[in-house]
GROMACS .gro file of C-alpha atoms in nm:
model
  373
    1UNK     CA    1   2.247   0.957  -1.510
    2UNK     CA    2   1.942   0.908  -1.291
    3UNK     CA    3   2.020   0.637  -0.962
    4UNK     CA    4   1.657   0.443  -1.154
    5UNK     CA    5   1.821   0.426  -1.474
    6UNK     CA    6   2.141   0.316  -1.266
    7UNK     CA    7   1.992   0.034  -1.125
    8UNK     CA    8   1.837  -0.101  -1.419
    9UNK     CA    9   2.141  -0.093  -1.601
   10UNK     CA   10   2.295  -0.272  -1.332
   11UNK     CA   11   2.019  -0.477  -1.313
   12UNK     CA   12   2.054  -0.614  -1.692
   13UNK     CA   13   2.457  -0.619  -1.651
   14UNK     CA   14   2.391  -0.866  -1.326
   15UNK     CA   15   2.167  -1.077  -1.495
   16UNK     CA   16   2.278  -1.135  -1.826
   17UNK     CA   17   2.622  -1.165  -1.737
   18UNK     CA   18   2.493  -1.406  -1.471
   19UNK     CA   19   2.318  -1.613  -1.707
   20UNK     CA   20   2.570  -1.607  -1.940
   21UNK     CA   21   2.922  -1.664  -1.765
   22UNK     CA   22   2.928  -2.064  -1.735
   23UNK     CA   23   2.897  -2.075  -2.088
   24UNK     CA   24   3.135  -1.803  -2.165
   25UNK     CA   25   3.395  -1.963  -1.919
   26UNK     CA   26   3.401  -2.331  -2.089
   27UNK     CA   27   3.362  -2.112  -2.476
   28UNK     CA   28   3.713  -1.831  -2.328
   29UNK     CA   29   3.908  -2.231  -2.198
   30UNK     CA   30   3.827  -2.425  -2.463
   31UNK     CA   31   3.918  -2.189  -2.708
   32UNK     CA   32   4.252  -2.087  -2.593
   33UNK     CA   33   4.407  -2.411  -2.727
   34UNK     CA   34   4.207  -2.353  -3.032
   35UNK     CA   35   4.371  -2.064  -3.118
   36UNK     CA   36   4.708  -2.261  -3.136
   37UNK     CA   37   4.516  -2.562  -3.322
   38UNK     CA   38   4.835  -2.587  -3.613
   39UNK     CA   39   5.111  -2.584  -3.397
   40UNK     CA   40   4.918  -2.855  -3.116
   41UNK     CA   41   4.816  -3.076  -3.341
   42UNK     CA   42   5.197  -3.107  -3.450
   43UNK     CA   43   5.346  -3.121  -3.095
   44UNK     CA   44   5.027  -3.376  -3.005
   45UNK     CA   45   5.111  -3.570  -3.340
   46UNK     CA   46   4.776  -3.515  -3.496
   47UNK     CA   47   4.859  -3.372  -3.767
   48UNK     CA   48   4.891  -3.561  -4.139
   49UNK     CA   49   5.318  -3.569  -4.209
   50UNK     CA   50   5.316  -3.654  -4.600
   51UNK     CA   51   5.706  -3.825  -4.726
   52UNK     CA   52   5.909  -3.622  -4.806
   53UNK     CA   53   6.027  -3.618  -5.199
   54UNK     CA   54   6.185  -3.406  -5.462
   55UNK     CA   55   6.045  -3.100  -5.481
   56UNK     CA   56   6.016  -3.156  -5.899
   57UNK     CA   57   5.769  -3.489  -5.802
   58UNK     CA   58   5.477  -3.479  -6.049
   59UNK     CA   59   5.129  -3.445  -5.933
   60UNK     CA   60   4.845  -3.711  -5.965
   61UNK     CA   61   4.587  -3.622  -6.194
   62UNK     CA   62   4.218  -3.493  -5.967
   63UNK     CA   63   4.041  -3.779  -6.045
   64UNK     CA   64   4.366  -4.034  -5.969
   65UNK     CA   65   4.276  -3.844  -5.627
   66UNK     CA   66   3.924  -3.922  -5.666
   67UNK     CA   67   3.993  -4.287  -5.715
   68UNK     CA   68   4.267  -4.315  -5.477
   69UNK     CA   69   4.003  -4.192  -5.199
   70UNK     CA   70   3.783  -4.397  -5.304
   71UNK     CA   71   4.017  -4.710  -5.250
   72UNK     CA   72   4.116  -4.574  -4.904
   73UNK     CA   73   3.755  -4.606  -4.814
   74UNK     CA   74   3.533  -4.817  -5.036
   75UNK     CA   75   3.212  -4.823  -4.888
   76UNK     CA   76   3.148  -4.421  -4.917
   77UNK     CA   77   3.199  -4.145  -5.148
   78UNK     CA   78   3.360  -3.840  -5.186
   79UNK     CA   79   3.238  -3.528  -5.026
   80UNK     CA   80   3.475  -3.231  -5.055
   81UNK     CA   81   3.795  -3.210  -5.186
   82UNK     CA   82   4.020  -2.927  -4.995
   83UNK     CA   83   4.283  -2.772  -4.989
   84UNK     CA   84   4.552  -2.638  -4.671
   85UNK     CA   85   4.789  -2.355  -4.742
   86UNK     CA   86   5.051  -2.440  -4.516
   87UNK     CA   87   5.048  -2.843  -4.707
   88UNK     CA   88   5.047  -2.778  -5.100
   89UNK     CA   89   5.125  -3.163  -5.170
   90UNK     CA   90   4.819  -3.276  -4.944
   91UNK     CA   91   4.453  -3.260  -5.092
   92UNK     CA   92   4.175  -3.289  -4.767
   93UNK     CA   93   3.942  -3.571  -4.831
   94UNK     CA   94   3.547  -3.558  -4.661
   95UNK     CA   95   3.385  -3.941  -4.753
   96UNK     CA   96   3.038  -4.022  -4.606
   97UNK     CA   97   2.882  -4.321  -4.663
   98UNK     CA   98   2.602  -4.079  -4.857
   99UNK     CA   99   2.678  -3.747  -5.033
  100UNK     CA  100   2.411  -3.600  -4.778
  101UNK     CA  101   2.552  -3.747  -4.438
  102UNK     CA  102   2.599  -3.471  -4.198
  103UNK     CA  103   2.931  -3.351  -4.137
  104UNK     CA  104   2.979  -3.473  -3.798
  105UNK     CA  105   2.936  -3.856  -3.924
  106UNK     CA  106   3.180  -3.777  -4.223
  107UNK     CA  107   3.565  -3.880  -4.213
  108UNK     CA  108   3.790  -3.651  -4.294
  109UNK     CA  109   4.155  -3.764  -4.432
  110UNK     CA  110   4.467  -3.645  -4.641
  111UNK     CA  111   4.540  -3.731  -5.003
  112UNK     CA  112   4.897  -3.696  -5.100
  113UNK     CA  113   4.878  -3.545  -5.416
  114UNK     CA  114   5.201  -3.691  -5.556
  115UNK     CA  115   5.119  -4.060  -5.485
  116UNK     CA  116   4.769  -4.043  -5.377
  117UNK     CA  117   4.894  -4.201  -5.044
  118UNK     CA  118   4.630  -4.144  -4.730
  119UNK     CA  119   4.735  -3.987  -4.417
  120UNK     CA  120   4.503  -3.988  -4.141
  121UNK     CA  121   4.388  -3.694  -3.948
  122UNK     CA  122   4.320  -3.745  -3.633
  123UNK     CA  123   4.223  -3.424  -3.518
  124UNK     CA  124   3.966  -3.399  -3.778
  125UNK     CA  125   3.824  -3.670  -3.623
  126UNK     CA  126   3.841  -3.752  -3.261
  127UNK     CA  127   4.142  -3.624  -3.162
  128UNK     CA  128   4.201  -3.410  -2.858
  129UNK     CA  129   4.178  -3.100  -3.048
  130UNK     CA  130   3.812  -3.204  -3.182
  131UNK     CA  131   3.674  -3.232  -2.867
  132UNK     CA  132   3.783  -2.896  -2.795
  133UNK     CA  133   3.636  -2.802  -3.141
  134UNK     CA  134   3.355  -2.962  -3.097
  135UNK     CA  135   3.271  -2.809  -2.704
  136UNK     CA  136   3.369  -2.484  -2.820
  137UNK     CA  137   3.088  -2.511  -3.153
  138UNK     CA  138   2.855  -2.693  -3.066
  139UNK     CA  139   2.872  -2.876  -2.666
  140UNK     CA  140   2.791  -3.225  -2.894
  141UNK     CA  141   2.499  -3.140  -2.894
  142UNK     CA  142   2.458  -3.057  -3.267
  143UNK     CA  143   2.237  -2.698  -3.335
  144UNK     CA  144   2.071  -2.737  -3.084
  145UNK     CA  145   2.386  -2.655  -2.872
  146UNK     CA  146   2.517  -2.446  -3.173
  147UNK     CA  147   2.115  -2.207  -3.109
  148UNK     CA  148   2.229  -2.175  -2.790
  149UNK     CA  149   2.545  -2.057  -2.784
  150UNK     CA  150   2.442  -1.829  -2.994
  151UNK     CA  151   2.219  -1.696  -2.758
  152UNK     CA  152   2.419  -1.691  -2.475
  153UNK     CA  153   2.678  -1.507  -2.698
  154UNK     CA  154   2.364  -1.250  -2.733
  155UNK     CA  155   2.387  -1.231  -2.361
  156UNK     CA  156   2.741  -1.199  -2.360
  157UNK     CA  157   2.720  -0.860  -2.573
  158UNK     CA  158   2.434  -0.718  -2.387
  159UNK     CA  159   2.597  -0.751  -2.100
  160UNK     CA  160   2.933  -0.590  -2.258
  161UNK     CA  161   2.665  -0.326  -2.359
  162UNK     CA  162   2.502  -0.225  -2.007
  163UNK     CA  163   2.859  -0.259  -1.847
  164UNK     CA  164   2.989  -0.005  -2.061
  165UNK     CA  165   2.681   0.220  -1.990
  166UNK     CA  166   2.730   0.157  -1.621
  167UNK     CA  167   3.155   0.224  -1.646
  168UNK     CA  168   3.091   0.593  -1.756
  169UNK     CA  169   2.924   0.746  -1.429
  170UNK     CA  170   3.178   0.524  -1.220
  171UNK     CA  171   3.474   0.647  -1.379
  172UNK     CA  172   3.412   1.003  -1.345
  173UNK     CA  173   3.499   0.957  -0.939
  174UNK     CA  174   3.842   0.776  -1.061
  175UNK     CA  175   4.135   0.842  -1.280
  176UNK     CA  176   4.126   0.617  -1.557
  177UNK     CA  177   4.271   0.269  -1.488
  178UNK     CA  178   4.290   0.352  -1.113
  179UNK     CA  179   4.286   0.037  -0.845
  180UNK     CA  180   4.195   0.156  -0.472
  181UNK     CA  181   4.414  -0.050  -0.342
  182UNK     CA  182   4.374   0.129   0.033
  183UNK     CA  183   3.985   0.012   0.016
  184UNK     CA  184   3.821  -0.308   0.089
  185UNK     CA  185   3.918  -0.612  -0.100
  186UNK     CA  186   3.571  -0.621  -0.296
  187UNK     CA  187   3.650  -0.291  -0.417
  188UNK     CA  188   3.990  -0.350  -0.530
  189UNK     CA  189   3.812  -0.652  -0.725
  190UNK     CA  190   3.528  -0.399  -0.885
  191UNK     CA  191   3.842  -0.172  -0.988
  192UNK     CA  192   4.031  -0.483  -1.155
  193UNK     CA  193   3.707  -0.614  -1.297
  194UNK     CA  194   3.589  -0.250  -1.451
  195UNK     CA  195   3.985  -0.207  -1.557
  196UNK     CA  196   4.048  -0.513  -1.748
  197UNK     CA  197   3.690  -0.558  -1.888
  198UNK     CA  198   3.707  -0.195  -2.036
  199UNK     CA  199   4.081  -0.257  -2.202
  200UNK     CA  200   3.910  -0.609  -2.341
  201UNK     CA  201   3.606  -0.399  -2.481
  202UNK     CA  202   3.650  -0.433  -2.828
  203UNK     CA  203   3.767  -0.756  -2.863
  204UNK     CA  204   3.542  -0.914  -2.674
  205UNK     CA  205   3.291  -0.736  -2.889
  206UNK     CA  206   3.440  -0.887  -3.132
  207UNK     CA  207   3.461  -1.228  -3.052
  208UNK     CA  208   3.116  -1.186  -2.911
  209UNK     CA  209   2.968  -1.096  -3.245
  210UNK     CA  210   3.189  -1.291  -3.461
  211UNK     CA  211   3.075  -1.572  -3.242
  212UNK     CA  212   2.707  -1.534  -3.310
  213UNK     CA  213   2.759  -1.538  -3.648
  214UNK     CA  214   2.955  -1.890  -3.659
  215UNK     CA  215   2.719  -2.036  -3.435
  216UNK     CA  216   2.452  -1.961  -3.674
  217UNK     CA  217   2.611  -2.136  -3.956
  218UNK     CA  218   2.375  -2.448  -4.034
  219UNK     CA  219   2.113  -2.146  -3.999
  220UNK     CA  220   2.311  -1.900  -4.274
  221UNK     CA  221   2.411  -2.225  -4.501
  222UNK     CA  222   2.069  -2.359  -4.475
  223UNK     CA  223   1.964  -1.983  -4.598
  224UNK     CA  224   2.189  -1.984  -4.903
  225UNK     CA  225   2.087  -2.321  -5.047
  226UNK     CA  226   1.724  -2.240  -5.038
  227UNK     CA  227   1.814  -1.897  -5.187
  228UNK     CA  228   2.117  -1.835  -5.363
  229UNK     CA  229   2.204  -2.222  -5.458
  230UNK     CA  230   1.809  -2.282  -5.569
  231UNK     CA  231   1.861  -2.009  -5.790
  232UNK     CA  232   2.157  -2.097  -5.994
  233UNK     CA  233   2.031  -2.462  -6.015
  234UNK     CA  234   1.637  -2.394  -6.131
  235UNK     CA  235   1.712  -2.580  -6.475
  236UNK     CA  236   1.768  -2.821  -6.331
  237UNK     CA  237   1.459  -2.864  -6.115
  238UNK     CA  238   1.316  -3.144  -6.311
  239UNK     CA  239   1.625  -3.317  -6.468
  240UNK     CA  240   1.620  -3.663  -6.415
  241UNK     CA  241   1.882  -3.818  -6.196
  242UNK     CA  242   2.262  -3.875  -6.238
  243UNK     CA  243   2.320  -4.165  -6.342
  244UNK     CA  244   2.707  -4.087  -6.406
  245UNK     CA  245   2.976  -3.793  -6.284
  246UNK     CA  246   3.146  -3.691  -6.532
  247UNK     CA  247   3.568  -3.716  -6.440
  248UNK     CA  248   3.711  -3.425  -6.185
  249UNK     CA  249   4.051  -3.461  -6.356
  250UNK     CA  250   3.959  -3.079  -6.529
  251UNK     CA  251   3.751  -2.883  -6.249
  252UNK     CA  252   3.986  -2.688  -6.133
  253UNK     CA  253   4.121  -2.564  -6.489
  254UNK     CA  254   3.785  -2.495  -6.586
  255UNK     CA  255   3.663  -2.289  -6.281
  256UNK     CA  256   3.966  -2.108  -6.297
  257UNK     CA  257   3.892  -1.993  -6.611
  258UNK     CA  258   3.536  -1.905  -6.473
  259UNK     CA  259   3.710  -1.691  -6.215
  260UNK     CA  260   4.052  -1.578  -6.316
  261UNK     CA  261   4.332  -1.471  -6.044
  262UNK     CA  262   4.130  -1.670  -5.804
  263UNK     CA  263   4.240  -1.986  -5.675
  264UNK     CA  264   4.057  -2.301  -5.562
  265UNK     CA  265   3.967  -2.348  -5.209
  266UNK     CA  266   3.735  -2.699  -5.230
  267UNK     CA  267   3.550  -2.869  -5.422
  268UNK     CA  268   3.188  -2.996  -5.321
  269UNK     CA  269   3.089  -3.330  -5.517
  270UNK     CA  270   2.734  -3.405  -5.603
  271UNK     CA  271   2.448  -3.380  -5.333
  272UNK     CA  272   2.602  -3.239  -5.068
  273UNK     CA  273   2.492  -2.966  -4.898
  274UNK     CA  274   2.730  -2.705  -5.100
  275UNK     CA  275   2.626  -2.836  -5.424
  276UNK     CA  276   2.318  -3.004  -5.608
  277UNK     CA  277   2.274  -3.350  -5.738
  278UNK     CA  278   2.314  -3.240  -6.047
  279UNK     CA  279   2.651  -3.014  -6.004
  280UNK     CA  280   2.992  -2.971  -5.898
  281UNK     CA  281   3.042  -2.664  -5.727
  282UNK     CA  282   3.402  -2.524  -5.688
  283UNK     CA  283   3.449  -2.309  -5.444
  284UNK     CA  284   3.732  -1.992  -5.527
  285UNK     CA  285   3.894  -1.758  -5.268
  286UNK     CA  286   4.144  -1.475  -5.366
  287UNK     CA  287   4.476  -1.475  -5.280
  288UNK     CA  288   4.492  -1.198  -4.951
  289UNK     CA  289   4.389  -1.230  -4.590
  290UNK     CA  290   4.094  -1.089  -4.668
  291UNK     CA  291   3.958  -1.221  -4.994
  292UNK     CA  292   4.137  -1.633  -4.910
  293UNK     CA  293   3.821  -1.654  -4.681
  294UNK     CA  294   3.553  -1.510  -4.954
  295UNK     CA  295   3.436  -1.807  -5.171
  296UNK     CA  296   3.294  -1.738  -5.491
  297UNK     CA  297   3.115  -2.120  -5.643
  298UNK     CA  298   3.140  -2.209  -5.976
  299UNK     CA  299   2.898  -2.481  -6.040
  300UNK     CA  300   3.005  -2.701  -6.317
  301UNK     CA  301   2.738  -2.911  -6.497
  302UNK     CA  302   2.851  -3.331  -6.337
  303UNK     CA  303   2.770  -3.484  -6.695
  304UNK     CA  304   2.867  -3.186  -6.910
  305UNK     CA  305   3.174  -3.050  -6.745
  306UNK     CA  306   3.046  -2.680  -6.838
  307UNK     CA  307   3.015  -2.397  -6.591
  308UNK     CA  308   2.623  -2.337  -6.546
  309UNK     CA  309   2.650  -2.059  -6.325
  310UNK     CA  310   2.921  -1.817  -6.064
  311UNK     CA  311   2.753  -1.726  -5.783
  312UNK     CA  312   2.751  -1.429  -5.577
  313UNK     CA  313   2.803  -1.376  -5.257
  314UNK     CA  314   2.512  -1.279  -5.022
  315UNK     CA  315   2.633  -1.045  -4.750
  316UNK     CA  316   2.610  -1.336  -4.476
  317UNK     CA  317   2.757  -1.585  -4.616
  318UNK     CA  318   3.073  -1.289  -4.664
  319UNK     CA  319   2.997  -1.237  -4.301
  320UNK     CA  320   3.025  -1.600  -4.213
  321UNK     CA  321   3.320  -1.656  -4.393
  322UNK     CA  322   3.536  -1.359  -4.233
  323UNK     CA  323   3.362  -1.444  -3.874
  324UNK     CA  324   3.535  -1.779  -3.808
  325UNK     CA  325   3.907  -1.651  -3.872
  326UNK     CA  326   3.823  -1.370  -3.695
  327UNK     CA  327   3.686  -1.546  -3.444
  328UNK     CA  328   4.013  -1.738  -3.374
  329UNK     CA  329   4.268  -1.473  -3.515
  330UNK     CA  330   4.426  -1.661  -3.795
  331UNK     CA  331   4.423  -1.349  -3.979
  332UNK     CA  332   4.729  -1.206  -3.824
  333UNK     CA  333   4.979  -1.440  -3.784
  334UNK     CA  334   5.163  -1.567  -3.448
  335UNK     CA  335   5.167  -1.258  -3.309
  336UNK     CA  336   4.777  -1.248  -3.359
  337UNK     CA  337   4.742  -1.532  -3.215
  338UNK     CA  338   4.925  -1.420  -2.905
  339UNK     CA  339   4.748  -1.082  -2.833
  340UNK     CA  340   4.380  -1.326  -2.902
  341UNK     CA  341   4.560  -1.577  -2.616
  342UNK     CA  342   4.620  -1.274  -2.394
  343UNK     CA  343   4.286  -1.132  -2.430
  344UNK     CA  344   4.154  -1.443  -2.369
  345UNK     CA  345   4.291  -1.489  -2.049
  346UNK     CA  346   4.199  -1.167  -1.943
  347UNK     CA  347   3.857  -1.259  -2.010
  348UNK     CA  348   3.855  -1.508  -1.784
  349UNK     CA  349   3.974  -1.330  -1.523
  350UNK     CA  350   3.691  -1.039  -1.589
  351UNK     CA  351   3.412  -1.355  -1.596
  352UNK     CA  352   3.579  -1.508  -1.283
  353UNK     CA  353   3.582  -1.168  -1.093
  354UNK     CA  354   3.235  -1.082  -1.213
  355UNK     CA  355   3.121  -1.420  -1.014
  356UNK     CA  356   3.340  -1.313  -0.713
  357UNK     CA  357   3.174  -0.991  -0.741
  358UNK     CA  358   2.816  -1.145  -0.738
  359UNK     CA  359   2.857  -1.346  -0.483
  360UNK     CA  360   3.005  -1.155  -0.203
  361UNK     CA  361   2.762  -0.838  -0.295
  362UNK     CA  362   2.457  -1.186  -0.217
  363UNK     CA  363   2.612  -1.246   0.063
  364UNK     CA  364   2.681  -0.896   0.224
  365UNK     CA  365   2.289  -0.863   0.142
  366UNK     CA  366   2.193  -1.128   0.304
  367UNK     CA  367   2.423  -1.101   0.620
  368UNK     CA  368   2.230  -0.726   0.614
  369UNK     CA  369   1.874  -0.867   0.606
  370UNK     CA  370   1.995  -1.120   0.902
  371UNK     CA  371   2.091  -0.841   1.130
  372UNK     CA  372   1.817  -0.621   1.094
  373UNK     CA  373   1.572  -0.936   1.109
   0.00000   0.00000   0.00000
């Protein structure tokens, strides 16, 4: 590779790294506890705890669960009901002043599916884990914060690619993983920076790309609403406003009949951003590690309870659904969590060592200029 080409790639690597490093350090630090968020929520007392009851205790009808939610927060409406795999007797309810209230202004809690008893979820409404999540997702700045972090993610990917381009000719002079302990401190740091950077390369690319996709979730959901959802509800475009919704009792059975072999993940009530003004939307998923994150929406008329559409998934919604669990290492249980945490810590070292190398080089250049002046 010619020296002029190396200089250009070096400039790209230096500046893309410098611009995004502070943000990436914040993301790496806040992302570390999020890898173990389930465990930390229980440790910090922020996870809901349902009462112990006999295993054969019957569950409430789904409409009774809705009424229990409305009794718990009588001045609000139900936006979503959802289910978590690790709490089979719990129903997660999300409520707000109106169906269209934006997510950060909603309130999340859990209902016991057997009794209707409401159990608060501090981690979902302002606990320490929610602080880490909001910092990691949008820095408490909403969509502008998400788009800024998406841009930083793009710079991170460019920095990785340019670093690989520079690494290839550099390593022709050294054995793989060689650290020159007999050289200066800067040289030792450079060798460690390059070594750990290349070891974490694939993981960093995966986390960087999935982070960019996740950060653009609002835009992808808006595109889905404007394209797929709009097409599914087109027959209702001129329909009069919904006066009263039908009871939710049979929604799950109706959705199961429409999507054999699938299980419900969550229900979007009429007027929310995942449904329409005239529909319940029941989002069904598969039962494998991968398909459990892929949504198939079943639109059910909120007055007649007739299935009006079973949605297909556009590629970008599949990408979004798969990116978030992959980004946080949710696919492979505890071993994958530990691996993700180790790689996260190594990435923090790469970022800090990169800053150190830039600072030492900058100081050396300044000193040389002063000497020759």
